[in-house]
Short mmCIF file of C-alpha atoms in Angstrom, two decimals:
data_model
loop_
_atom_site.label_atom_id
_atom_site.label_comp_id
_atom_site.label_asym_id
_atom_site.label_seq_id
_atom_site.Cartn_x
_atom_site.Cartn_y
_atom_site.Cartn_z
CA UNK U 4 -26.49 259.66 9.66
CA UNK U 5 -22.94 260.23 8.96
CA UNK U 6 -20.88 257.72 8.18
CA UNK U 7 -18.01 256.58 10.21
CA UNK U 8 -15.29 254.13 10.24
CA UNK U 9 -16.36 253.18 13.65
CA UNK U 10 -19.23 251.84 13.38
CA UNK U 11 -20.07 247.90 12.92
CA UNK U 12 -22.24 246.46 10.43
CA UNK U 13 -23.99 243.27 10.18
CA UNK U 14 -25.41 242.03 6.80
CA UNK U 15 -27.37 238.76 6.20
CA UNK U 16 -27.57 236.42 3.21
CA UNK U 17 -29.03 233.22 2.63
CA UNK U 18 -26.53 231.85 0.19
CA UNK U 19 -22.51 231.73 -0.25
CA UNK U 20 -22.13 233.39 -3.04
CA UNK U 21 -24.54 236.48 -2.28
CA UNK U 22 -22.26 236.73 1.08
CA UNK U 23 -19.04 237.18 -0.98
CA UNK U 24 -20.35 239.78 -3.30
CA UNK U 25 -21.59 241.82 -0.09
CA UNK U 26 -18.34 241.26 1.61
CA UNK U 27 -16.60 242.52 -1.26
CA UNK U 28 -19.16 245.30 -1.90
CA UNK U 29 -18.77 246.23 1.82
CA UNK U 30 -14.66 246.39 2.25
CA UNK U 31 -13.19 249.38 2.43
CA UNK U 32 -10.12 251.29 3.78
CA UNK U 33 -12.23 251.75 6.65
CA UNK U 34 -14.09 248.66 7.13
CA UNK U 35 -12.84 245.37 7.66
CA UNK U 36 -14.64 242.46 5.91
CA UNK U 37 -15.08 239.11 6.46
CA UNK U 38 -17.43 235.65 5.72
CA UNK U 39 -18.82 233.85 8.09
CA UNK U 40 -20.57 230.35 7.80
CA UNK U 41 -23.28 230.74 10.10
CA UNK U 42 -22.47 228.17 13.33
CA UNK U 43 -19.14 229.63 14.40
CA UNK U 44 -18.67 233.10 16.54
CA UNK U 45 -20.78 235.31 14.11
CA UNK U 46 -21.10 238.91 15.78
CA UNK U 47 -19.29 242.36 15.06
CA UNK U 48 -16.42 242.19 16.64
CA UNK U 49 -14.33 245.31 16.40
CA UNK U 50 -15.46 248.74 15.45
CA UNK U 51 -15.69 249.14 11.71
CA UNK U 52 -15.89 245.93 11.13
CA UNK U 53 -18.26 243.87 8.44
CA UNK U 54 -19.24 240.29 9.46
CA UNK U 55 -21.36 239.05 6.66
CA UNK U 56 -23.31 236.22 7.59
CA UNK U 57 -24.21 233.34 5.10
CA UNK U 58 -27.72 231.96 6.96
CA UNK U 59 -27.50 229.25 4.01
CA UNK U 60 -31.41 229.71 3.76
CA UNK U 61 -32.11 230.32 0.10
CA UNK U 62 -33.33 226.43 0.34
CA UNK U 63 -35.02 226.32 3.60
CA UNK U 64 -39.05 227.02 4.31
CA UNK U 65 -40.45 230.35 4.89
CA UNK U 66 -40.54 229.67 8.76
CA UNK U 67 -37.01 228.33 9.19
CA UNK U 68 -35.55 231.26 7.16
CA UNK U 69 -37.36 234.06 9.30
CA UNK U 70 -36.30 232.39 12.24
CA UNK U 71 -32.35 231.93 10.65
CA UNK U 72 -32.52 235.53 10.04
CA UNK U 73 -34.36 236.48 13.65
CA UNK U 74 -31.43 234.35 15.17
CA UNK U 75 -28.71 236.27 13.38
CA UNK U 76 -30.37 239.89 14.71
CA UNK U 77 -30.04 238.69 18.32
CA UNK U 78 -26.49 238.09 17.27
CA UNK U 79 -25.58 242.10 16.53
CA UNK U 80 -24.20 244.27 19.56
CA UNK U 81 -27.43 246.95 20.50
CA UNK U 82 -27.14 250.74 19.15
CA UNK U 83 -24.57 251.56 16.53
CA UNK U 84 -24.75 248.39 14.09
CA UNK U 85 -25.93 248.55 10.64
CA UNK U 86 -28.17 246.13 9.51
CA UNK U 87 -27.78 244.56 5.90
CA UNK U 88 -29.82 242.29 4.24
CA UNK U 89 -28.75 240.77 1.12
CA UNK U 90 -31.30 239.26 -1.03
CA UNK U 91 -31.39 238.05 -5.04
CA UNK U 92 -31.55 240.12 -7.68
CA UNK U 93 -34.04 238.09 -9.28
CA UNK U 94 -35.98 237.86 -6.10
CA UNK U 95 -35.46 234.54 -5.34
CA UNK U 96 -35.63 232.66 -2.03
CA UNK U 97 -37.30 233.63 0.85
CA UNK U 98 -37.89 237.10 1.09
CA UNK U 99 -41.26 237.90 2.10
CA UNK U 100 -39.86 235.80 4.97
CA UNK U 101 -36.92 237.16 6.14
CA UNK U 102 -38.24 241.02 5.30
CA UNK U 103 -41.27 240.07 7.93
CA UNK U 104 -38.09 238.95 10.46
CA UNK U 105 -36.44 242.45 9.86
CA UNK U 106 -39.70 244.25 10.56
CA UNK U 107 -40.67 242.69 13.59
CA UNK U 108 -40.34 245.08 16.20
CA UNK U 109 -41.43 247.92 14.07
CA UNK U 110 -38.29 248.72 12.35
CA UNK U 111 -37.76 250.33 9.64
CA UNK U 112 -37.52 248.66 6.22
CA UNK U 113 -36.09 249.89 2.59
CA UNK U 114 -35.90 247.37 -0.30
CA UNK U 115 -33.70 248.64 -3.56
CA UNK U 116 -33.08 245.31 -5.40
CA UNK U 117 -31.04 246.32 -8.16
CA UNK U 118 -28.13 245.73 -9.99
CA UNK U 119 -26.84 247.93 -12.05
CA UNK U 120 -23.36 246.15 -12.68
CA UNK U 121 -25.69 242.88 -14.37
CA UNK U 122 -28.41 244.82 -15.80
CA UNK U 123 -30.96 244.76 -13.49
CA UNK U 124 -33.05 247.82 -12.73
CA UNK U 125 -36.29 248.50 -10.77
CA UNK U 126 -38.89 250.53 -12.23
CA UNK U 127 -42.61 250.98 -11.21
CA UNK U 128 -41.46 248.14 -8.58
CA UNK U 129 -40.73 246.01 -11.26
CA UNK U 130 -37.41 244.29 -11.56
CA UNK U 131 -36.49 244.22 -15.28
CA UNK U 132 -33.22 242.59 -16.86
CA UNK U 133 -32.90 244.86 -19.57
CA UNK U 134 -35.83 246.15 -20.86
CA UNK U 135 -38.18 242.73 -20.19
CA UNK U 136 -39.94 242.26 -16.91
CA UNK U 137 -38.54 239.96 -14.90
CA UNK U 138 -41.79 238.00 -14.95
CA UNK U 139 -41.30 237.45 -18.94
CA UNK U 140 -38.33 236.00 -18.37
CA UNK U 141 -37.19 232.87 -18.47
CA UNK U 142 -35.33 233.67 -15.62
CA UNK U 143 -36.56 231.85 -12.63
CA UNK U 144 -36.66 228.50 -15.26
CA UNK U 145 -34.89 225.94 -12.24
CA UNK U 146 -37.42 227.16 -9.91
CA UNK U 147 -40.41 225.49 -8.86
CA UNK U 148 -42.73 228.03 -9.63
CA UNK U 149 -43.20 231.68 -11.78
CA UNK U 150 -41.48 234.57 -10.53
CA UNK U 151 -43.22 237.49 -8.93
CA UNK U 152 -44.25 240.31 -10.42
CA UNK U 153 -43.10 242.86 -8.68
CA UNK U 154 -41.31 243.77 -5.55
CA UNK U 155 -44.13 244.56 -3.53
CA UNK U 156 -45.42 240.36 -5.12
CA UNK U 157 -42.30 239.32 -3.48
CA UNK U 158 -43.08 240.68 -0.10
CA UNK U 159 -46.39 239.19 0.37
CA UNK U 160 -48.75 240.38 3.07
CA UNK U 161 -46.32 243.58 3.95
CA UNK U 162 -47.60 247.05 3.55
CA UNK U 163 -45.21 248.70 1.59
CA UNK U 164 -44.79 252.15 -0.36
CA UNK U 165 -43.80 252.71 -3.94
CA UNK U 166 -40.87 255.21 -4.06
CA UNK U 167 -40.40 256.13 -7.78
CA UNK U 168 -37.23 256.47 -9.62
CA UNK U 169 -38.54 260.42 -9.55
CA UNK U 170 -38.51 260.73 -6.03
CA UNK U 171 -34.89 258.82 -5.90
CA UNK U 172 -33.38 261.02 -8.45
CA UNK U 173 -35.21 264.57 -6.96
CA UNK U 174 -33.50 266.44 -4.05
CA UNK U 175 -32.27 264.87 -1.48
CA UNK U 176 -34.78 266.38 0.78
CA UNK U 177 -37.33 265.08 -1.39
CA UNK U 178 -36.08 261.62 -1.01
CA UNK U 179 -35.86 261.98 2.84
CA UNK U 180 -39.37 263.20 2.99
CA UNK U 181 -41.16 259.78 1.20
CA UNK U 182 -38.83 257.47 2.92
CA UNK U 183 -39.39 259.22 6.34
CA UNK U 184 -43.54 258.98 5.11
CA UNK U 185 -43.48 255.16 4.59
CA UNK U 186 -41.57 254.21 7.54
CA UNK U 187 -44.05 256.42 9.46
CA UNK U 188 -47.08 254.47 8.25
CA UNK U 189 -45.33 251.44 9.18
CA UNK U 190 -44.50 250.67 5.38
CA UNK U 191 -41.83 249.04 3.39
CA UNK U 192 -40.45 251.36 1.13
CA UNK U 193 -39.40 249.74 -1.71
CA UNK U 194 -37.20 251.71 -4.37
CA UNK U 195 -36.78 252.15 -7.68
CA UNK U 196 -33.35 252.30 -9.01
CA UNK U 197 -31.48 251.88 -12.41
CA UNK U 198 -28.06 253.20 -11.53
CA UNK U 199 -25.36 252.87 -9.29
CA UNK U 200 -25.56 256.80 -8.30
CA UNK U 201 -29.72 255.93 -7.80
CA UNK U 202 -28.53 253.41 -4.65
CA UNK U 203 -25.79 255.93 -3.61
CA UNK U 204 -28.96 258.28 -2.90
CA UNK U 205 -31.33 255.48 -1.20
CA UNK U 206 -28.76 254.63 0.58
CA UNK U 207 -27.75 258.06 2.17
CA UNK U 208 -31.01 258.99 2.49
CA UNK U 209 -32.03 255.80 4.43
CA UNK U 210 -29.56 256.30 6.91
CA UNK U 211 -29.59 259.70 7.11
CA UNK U 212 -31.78 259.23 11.11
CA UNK U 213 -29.31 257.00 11.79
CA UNK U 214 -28.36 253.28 11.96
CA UNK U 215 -32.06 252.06 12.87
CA UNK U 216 -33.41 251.64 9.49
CA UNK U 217 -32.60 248.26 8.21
CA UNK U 218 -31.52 248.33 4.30
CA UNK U 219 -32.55 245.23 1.56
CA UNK U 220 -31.20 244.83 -1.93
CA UNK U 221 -28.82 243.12 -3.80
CA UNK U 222 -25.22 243.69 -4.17
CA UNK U 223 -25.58 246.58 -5.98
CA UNK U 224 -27.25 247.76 -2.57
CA UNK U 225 -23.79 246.36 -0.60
CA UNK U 226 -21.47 248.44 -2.71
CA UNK U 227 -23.66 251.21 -2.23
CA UNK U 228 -23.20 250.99 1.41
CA UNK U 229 -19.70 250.57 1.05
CA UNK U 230 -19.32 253.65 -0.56
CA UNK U 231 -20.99 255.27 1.33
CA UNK U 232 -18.87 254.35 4.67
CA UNK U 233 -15.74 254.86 2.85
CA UNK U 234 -16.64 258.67 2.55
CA UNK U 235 -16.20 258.78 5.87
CA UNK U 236 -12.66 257.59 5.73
CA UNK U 237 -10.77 259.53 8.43
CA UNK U 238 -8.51 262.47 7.40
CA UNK U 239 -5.04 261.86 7.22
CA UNK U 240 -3.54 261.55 10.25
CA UNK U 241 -6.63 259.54 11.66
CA UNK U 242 -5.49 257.24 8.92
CA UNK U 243 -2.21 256.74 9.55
CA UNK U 244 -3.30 255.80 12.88
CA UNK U 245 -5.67 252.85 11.61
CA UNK U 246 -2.63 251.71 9.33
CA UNK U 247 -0.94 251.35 12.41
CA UNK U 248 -2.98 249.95 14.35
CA UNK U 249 -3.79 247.42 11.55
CA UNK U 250 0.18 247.16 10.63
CA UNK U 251 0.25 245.99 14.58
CA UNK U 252 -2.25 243.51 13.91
CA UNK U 253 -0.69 242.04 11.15
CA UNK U 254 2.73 241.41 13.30
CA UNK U 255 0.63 239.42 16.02
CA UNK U 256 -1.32 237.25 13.35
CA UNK U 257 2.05 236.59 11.66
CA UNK U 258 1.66 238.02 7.96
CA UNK U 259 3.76 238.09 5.55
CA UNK U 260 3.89 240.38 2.04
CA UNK U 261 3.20 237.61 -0.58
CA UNK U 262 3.33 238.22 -4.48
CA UNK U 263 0.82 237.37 -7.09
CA UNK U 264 1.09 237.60 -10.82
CA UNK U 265 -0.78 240.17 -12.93
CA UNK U 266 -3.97 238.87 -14.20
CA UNK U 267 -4.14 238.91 -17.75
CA UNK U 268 -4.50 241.95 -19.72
CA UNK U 269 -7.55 240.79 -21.47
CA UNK U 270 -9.36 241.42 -17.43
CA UNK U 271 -8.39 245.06 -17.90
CA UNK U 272 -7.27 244.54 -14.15
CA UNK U 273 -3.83 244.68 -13.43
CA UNK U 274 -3.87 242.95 -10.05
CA UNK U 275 -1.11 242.76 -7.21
CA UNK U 276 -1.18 241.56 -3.81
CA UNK U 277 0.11 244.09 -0.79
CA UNK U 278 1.11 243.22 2.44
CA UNK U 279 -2.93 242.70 3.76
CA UNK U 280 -3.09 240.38 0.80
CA UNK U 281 -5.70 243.24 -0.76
CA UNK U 282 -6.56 243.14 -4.72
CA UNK U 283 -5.07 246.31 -6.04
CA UNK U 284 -6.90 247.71 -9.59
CA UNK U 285 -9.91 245.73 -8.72
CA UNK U 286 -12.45 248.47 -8.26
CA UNK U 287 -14.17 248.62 -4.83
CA UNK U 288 -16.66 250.48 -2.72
CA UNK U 289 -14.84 254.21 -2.87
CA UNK U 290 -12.52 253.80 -4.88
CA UNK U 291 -11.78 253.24 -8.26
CA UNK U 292 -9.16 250.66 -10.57
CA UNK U 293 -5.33 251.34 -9.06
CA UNK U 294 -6.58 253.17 -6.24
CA UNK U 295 -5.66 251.39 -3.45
CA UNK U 296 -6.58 248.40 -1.47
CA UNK U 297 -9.79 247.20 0.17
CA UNK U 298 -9.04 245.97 3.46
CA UNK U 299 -9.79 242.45 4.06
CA UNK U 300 -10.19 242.28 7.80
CA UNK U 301 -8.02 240.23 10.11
CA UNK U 302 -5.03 239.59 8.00
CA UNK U 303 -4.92 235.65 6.55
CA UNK U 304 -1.70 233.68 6.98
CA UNK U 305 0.60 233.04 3.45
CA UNK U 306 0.11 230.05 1.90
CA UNK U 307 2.64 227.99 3.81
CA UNK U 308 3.61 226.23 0.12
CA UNK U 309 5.29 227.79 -2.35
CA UNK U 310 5.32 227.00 -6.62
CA UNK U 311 2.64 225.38 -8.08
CA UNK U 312 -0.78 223.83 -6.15
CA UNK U 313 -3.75 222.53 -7.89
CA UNK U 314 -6.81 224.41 -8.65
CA UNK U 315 -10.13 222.83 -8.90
CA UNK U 316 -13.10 224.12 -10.66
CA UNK U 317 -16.04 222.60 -9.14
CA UNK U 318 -19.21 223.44 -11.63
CA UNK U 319 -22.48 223.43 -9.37
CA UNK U 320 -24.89 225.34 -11.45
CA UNK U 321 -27.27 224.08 -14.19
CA UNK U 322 -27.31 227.69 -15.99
CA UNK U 323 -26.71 226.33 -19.63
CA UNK U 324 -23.72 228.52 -20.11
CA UNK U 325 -21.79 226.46 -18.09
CA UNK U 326 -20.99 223.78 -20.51
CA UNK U 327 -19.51 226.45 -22.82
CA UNK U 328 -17.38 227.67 -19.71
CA UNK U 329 -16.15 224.53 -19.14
CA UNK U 330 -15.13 223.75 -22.84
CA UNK U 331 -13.34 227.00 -23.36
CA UNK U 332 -11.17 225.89 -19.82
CA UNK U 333 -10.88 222.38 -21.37
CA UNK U 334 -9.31 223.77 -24.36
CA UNK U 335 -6.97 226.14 -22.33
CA UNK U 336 -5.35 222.79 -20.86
CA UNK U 337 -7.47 221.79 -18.22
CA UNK U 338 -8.58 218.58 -16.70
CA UNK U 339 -12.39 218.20 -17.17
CA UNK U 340 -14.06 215.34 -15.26
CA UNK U 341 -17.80 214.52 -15.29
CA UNK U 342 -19.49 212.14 -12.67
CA UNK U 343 -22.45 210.76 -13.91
CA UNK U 344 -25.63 212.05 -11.84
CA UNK U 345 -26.83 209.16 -10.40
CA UNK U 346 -23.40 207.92 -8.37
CA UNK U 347 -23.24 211.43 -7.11
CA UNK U 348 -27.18 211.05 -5.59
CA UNK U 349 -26.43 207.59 -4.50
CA UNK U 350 -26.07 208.71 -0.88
CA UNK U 351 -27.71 206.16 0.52
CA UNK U 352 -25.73 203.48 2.47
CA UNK U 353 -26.42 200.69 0.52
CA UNK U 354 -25.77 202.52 -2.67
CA UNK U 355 -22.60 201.98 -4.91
CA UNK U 356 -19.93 205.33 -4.34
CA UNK U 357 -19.26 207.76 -6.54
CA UNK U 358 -16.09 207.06 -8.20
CA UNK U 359 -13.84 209.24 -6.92
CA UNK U 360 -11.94 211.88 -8.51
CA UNK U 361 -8.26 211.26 -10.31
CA UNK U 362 -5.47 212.77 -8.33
CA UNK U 363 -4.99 216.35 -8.44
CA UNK U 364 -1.99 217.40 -9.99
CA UNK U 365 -0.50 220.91 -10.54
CA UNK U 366 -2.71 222.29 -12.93
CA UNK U 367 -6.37 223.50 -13.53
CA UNK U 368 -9.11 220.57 -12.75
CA UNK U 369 -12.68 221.32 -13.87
CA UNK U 370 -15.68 218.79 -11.86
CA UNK U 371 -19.51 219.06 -12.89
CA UNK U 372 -21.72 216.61 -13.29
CA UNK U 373 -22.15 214.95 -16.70
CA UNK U 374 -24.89 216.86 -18.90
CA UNK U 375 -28.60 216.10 -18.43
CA UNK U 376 -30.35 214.44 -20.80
CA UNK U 377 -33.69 214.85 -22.49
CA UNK U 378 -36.53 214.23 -20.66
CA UNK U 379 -37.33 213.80 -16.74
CA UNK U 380 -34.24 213.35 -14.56
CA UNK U 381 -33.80 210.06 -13.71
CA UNK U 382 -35.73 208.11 -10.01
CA UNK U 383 -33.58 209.97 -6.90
CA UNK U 384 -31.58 212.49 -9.48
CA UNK U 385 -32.61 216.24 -7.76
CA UNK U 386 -30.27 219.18 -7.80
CA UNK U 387 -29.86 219.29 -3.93
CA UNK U 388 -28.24 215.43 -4.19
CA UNK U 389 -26.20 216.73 -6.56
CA UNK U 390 -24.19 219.35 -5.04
CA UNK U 391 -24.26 217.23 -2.19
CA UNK U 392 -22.30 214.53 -4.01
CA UNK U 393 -20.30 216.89 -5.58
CA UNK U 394 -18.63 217.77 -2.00
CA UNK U 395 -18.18 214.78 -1.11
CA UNK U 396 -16.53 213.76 -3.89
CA UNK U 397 -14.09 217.18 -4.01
CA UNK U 398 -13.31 216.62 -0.14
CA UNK U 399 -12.38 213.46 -0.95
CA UNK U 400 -9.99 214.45 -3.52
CA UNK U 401 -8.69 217.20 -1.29
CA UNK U 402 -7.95 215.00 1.73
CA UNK U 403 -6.09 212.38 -0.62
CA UNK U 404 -3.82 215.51 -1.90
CA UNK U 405 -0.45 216.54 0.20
CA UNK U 406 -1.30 220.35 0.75
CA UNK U 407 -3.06 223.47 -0.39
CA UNK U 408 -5.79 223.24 -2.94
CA UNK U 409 -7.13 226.53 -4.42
CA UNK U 410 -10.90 226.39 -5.38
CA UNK U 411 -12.97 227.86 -7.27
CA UNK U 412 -16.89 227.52 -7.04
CA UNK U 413 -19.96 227.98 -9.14
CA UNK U 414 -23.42 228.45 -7.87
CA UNK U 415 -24.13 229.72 -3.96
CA UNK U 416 -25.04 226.41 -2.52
CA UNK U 417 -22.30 224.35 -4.07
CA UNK U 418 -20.25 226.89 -2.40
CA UNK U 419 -21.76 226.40 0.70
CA UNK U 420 -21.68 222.35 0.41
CA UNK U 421 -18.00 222.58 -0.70
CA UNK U 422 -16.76 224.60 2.09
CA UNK U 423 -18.95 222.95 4.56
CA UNK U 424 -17.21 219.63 3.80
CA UNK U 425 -13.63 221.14 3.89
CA UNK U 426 -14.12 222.53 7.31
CA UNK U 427 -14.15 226.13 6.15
CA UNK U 428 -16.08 228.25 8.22
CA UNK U 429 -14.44 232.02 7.28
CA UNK U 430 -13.26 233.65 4.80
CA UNK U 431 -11.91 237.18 4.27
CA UNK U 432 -12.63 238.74 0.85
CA UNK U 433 -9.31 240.34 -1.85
CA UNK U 434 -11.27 241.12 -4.34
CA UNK U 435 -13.51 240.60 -7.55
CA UNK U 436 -11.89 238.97 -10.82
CA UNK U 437 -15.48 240.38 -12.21
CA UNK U 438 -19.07 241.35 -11.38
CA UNK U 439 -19.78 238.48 -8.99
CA UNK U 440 -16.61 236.55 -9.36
CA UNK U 441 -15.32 237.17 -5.75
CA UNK U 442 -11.30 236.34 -4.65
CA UNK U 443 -11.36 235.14 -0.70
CA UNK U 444 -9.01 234.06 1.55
CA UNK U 445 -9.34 231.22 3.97
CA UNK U 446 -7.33 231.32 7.15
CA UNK U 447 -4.83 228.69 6.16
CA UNK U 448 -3.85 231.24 3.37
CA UNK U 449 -6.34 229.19 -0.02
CA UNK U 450 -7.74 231.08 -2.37
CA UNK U 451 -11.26 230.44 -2.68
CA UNK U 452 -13.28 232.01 -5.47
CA UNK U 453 -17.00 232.16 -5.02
CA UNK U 454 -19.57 232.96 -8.35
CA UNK U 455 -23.41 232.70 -8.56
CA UNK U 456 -23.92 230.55 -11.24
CA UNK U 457 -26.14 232.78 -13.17
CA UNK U 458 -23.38 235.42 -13.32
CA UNK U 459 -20.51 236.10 -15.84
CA UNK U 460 -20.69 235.32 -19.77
CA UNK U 461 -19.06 232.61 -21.63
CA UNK U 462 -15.20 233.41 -20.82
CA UNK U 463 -16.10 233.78 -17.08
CA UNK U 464 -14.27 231.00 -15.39
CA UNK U 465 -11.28 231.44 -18.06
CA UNK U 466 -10.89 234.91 -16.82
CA UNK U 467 -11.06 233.32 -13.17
CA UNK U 468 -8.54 230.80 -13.72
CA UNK U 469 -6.44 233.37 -15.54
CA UNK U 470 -6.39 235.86 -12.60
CA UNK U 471 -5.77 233.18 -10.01
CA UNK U 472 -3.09 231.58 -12.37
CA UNK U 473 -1.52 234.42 -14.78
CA UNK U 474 1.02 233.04 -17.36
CA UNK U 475 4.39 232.25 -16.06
CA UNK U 476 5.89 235.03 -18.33
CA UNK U 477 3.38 237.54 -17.05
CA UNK U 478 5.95 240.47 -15.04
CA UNK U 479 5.36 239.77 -11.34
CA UNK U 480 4.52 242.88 -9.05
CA UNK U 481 5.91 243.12 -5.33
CA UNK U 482 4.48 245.30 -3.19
#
């Protein structure tokens, strides 16, 4: 199959911040991208368009997230879409599941669930973080039980075929040949890959009989895809005519150029905003730092406040680097506040509040909940409750402010629980700050940046806050 601008493509996840990094991994000159939380108008809608669904099923049981992911299928216009399914690196969540949902029908299935950009390669079906097995990891430690060990483990009862990282790296006629062998025999193919150039080839190869074989992997898989479209880009004067056409578009939704600071140099991303509020030397699907902009679908208002709006932090995740995170923000300036566990779990309507948050001022607030302590967690204490309380507590704080607050959010369903209490429901991506660490734009014109929380190293949200909030004396760029 050859790619083209004008076709649409749906992709699936089952958690917020998996649906940034393949909305980000999918934009493109070509493609428009946005986020949608599942429950609003959730189909393609134009030609070369990306809606990327978050199904918000990572938590849910096997049944429910087949049927989530059955549901979003019916949802995708007959014939030319692309289907994308966007599962965890680590193989968490559902996936024998939702794979089964993909299937049904006898469609064709390819897996490729690594990710080169964090380290994480498939080899002999085996998903390794470096050089260790993902099964002798402690990788999968918050989970309730081991980790599989290998792909094929993760898919259950499904009949699948081995395609080894020989076969993905031979000719591309070789490649064709075992994919087009599996799918025959009513297989999922499931593919090893270490590299970023090893997806580029599953990927093209995959789709090379056209749109009707359904792709799973990670967002290393996403950006593969993306690439891939964008080398379809139209020539030049079919170009100029999207521009205008897009131009047009941004008259009748009412944009207007805004500016953004540089991000620090210490990002190795110089970063201005253009007129479709795109991330410029963030590097994207097709093109590379300083290139040119990714196109972030139907354009996003400006914020309607100008100077200086808070930004909350709101810490979800339990990875342990997060405390360090959070110190090295605390000693840039910023506002830490921990809520002890059990007011945030106290949801029940007899139980005491959770004391609410201080006002937000101007700068940089940082909310998590305090630290855990040794031992079991204490009677009605369980991560879901958590995040739970967490959004209600940050939509509190939001509703008590007088205008715009900028987020930024660790951990997929914190995320999810966030954005669900605000009354988000899309979002259309800039950029990435980092691997992971995904810039989006809400409607209203907020910046909302989404992170897994097992993503990024010990200067991650510093680098976050920094590119969302560059030094005052840092040269502003116009477009």
């Amino acid at each position: 199959m050859e790619p083209t601008p004008s076709r649409r493509l749906l992709a699936v996840a089952d958690d917020l911040s998996g649906a940034a990094e393949t909305a980000a991994g999918l934009a493109s000159r070509t493609t428009r991208s946005r986020v949608v939380l599942v429950g609003t108008a959730a189909a393609p809608r134009h030609p070369g368009e990306a809606t990327v669904l978050d199904l918000d099923s990572r938590q849910l049981s096997a049944a429910e997230a087949a049927r989530a992911v059955s549901a979003a299928l019916a949802l995708s216009p007959s014939g030319d879409t692309l289907v994308l399914k966007k599962i965890d690196s680590l193989l968490r969540g559902n996936i024998a599941a939702e794979v089964a949902a993909l299937a049904a029908g006898g469609a064709g299935v390819v897996v490729a669930p690594a990710l080169p950009a964090a380290g994480r390669a498939v080899r002999g079906g085996v998903v390794h973080l470096g050089a260790t097995p993902l099964h002798r990891t402690d990788a999968w430690r918050a989970e309730p039980g081991p980790p599989p060990r290998s792909v094929p483990d993760a898919l259950g009862p499904a009949r699948t075929a081995l395609i080894p990282l020989t076969a993905v790296r031979a000719s591309r006629r070789t490649l064709l040949s075992a994919l087009r062998a599996a799918l025959a025999e009513g297989r999922v193919a499931v593919c090893d890959a270490e590299t970023d150039a090893d997806l580029d080839a599953v990927v093209e190869a995959a789709l090379a009989d056209g749109p009707g074989t359904r792709l799973v992997g990670s967002g290393g898989l996403a950006a593969a895809l993306g690439r891939h479209l964008a080398a379809g880009e139209p020539p030049a004067p079919a170009r100029a005519v999207f521009e205008a056409e897009t131009s047009a578009a941004d008259a009748v939704w009412g944009k207007t150029p805004t500016t953004q600071t540089t991000q620090p140099a210490q990002t190795a991303q110089a970063t201005r905003t253009t007129r479709r509020g795109a991330v410029a030397g963030v590097a994207g699907p097709g093109r590379s730092p300083g290139q040119g902009p990714a196109d972030a679908g139907p354009p996003s208002p400006a914020p309607a406040a100008a100077g200086p709006r808070p930004l909350l932090v709101v810490v979800g995740t339990a990875e342990p680097s997060a405390a360090e995170q959070i110190r090295r923000l605390a000693a840039d300036g910023a506002t830490v506040v921990r809520l002890p566990a059990r007011e945030l779990c106290a949801d029940a309507p007899s139980a005491p509040a959770a004391r609410p948050l201080p006002p937000l001022g101007d700068g940089v607030t940082v909310v998590a909940p305090e630290p855990a302590t040794a031992g079991p967690p204490p009677d009605g204490v369980t991560p879901r409750r958590l995040v739970r309380g967490l959004a209600r507590a940050v939509a509190a704080a939001v509703a008590r402010r007088d205008g715009a607050v900028d987020l930024v959010l660790t951990g997929g369903e914190t995320a999810r629980r966030v954005l669900d209490a605000l009354g988000v429901t899309e979002l259309h991506p800039v950029g990435q700050v980092h691997h992971g660490a995904v810039h989006l734009r809400t409607p209203d014109g907020r910046s909302v940046v989404t992170r897994p929380g097992s993503f990024g190293d010990a200067d991650s949200l510093r680098l976050i806050v920094q590119a969302l909030r560059p030094h005052p004396t840092q040269r502003k760029v116009r477009p």
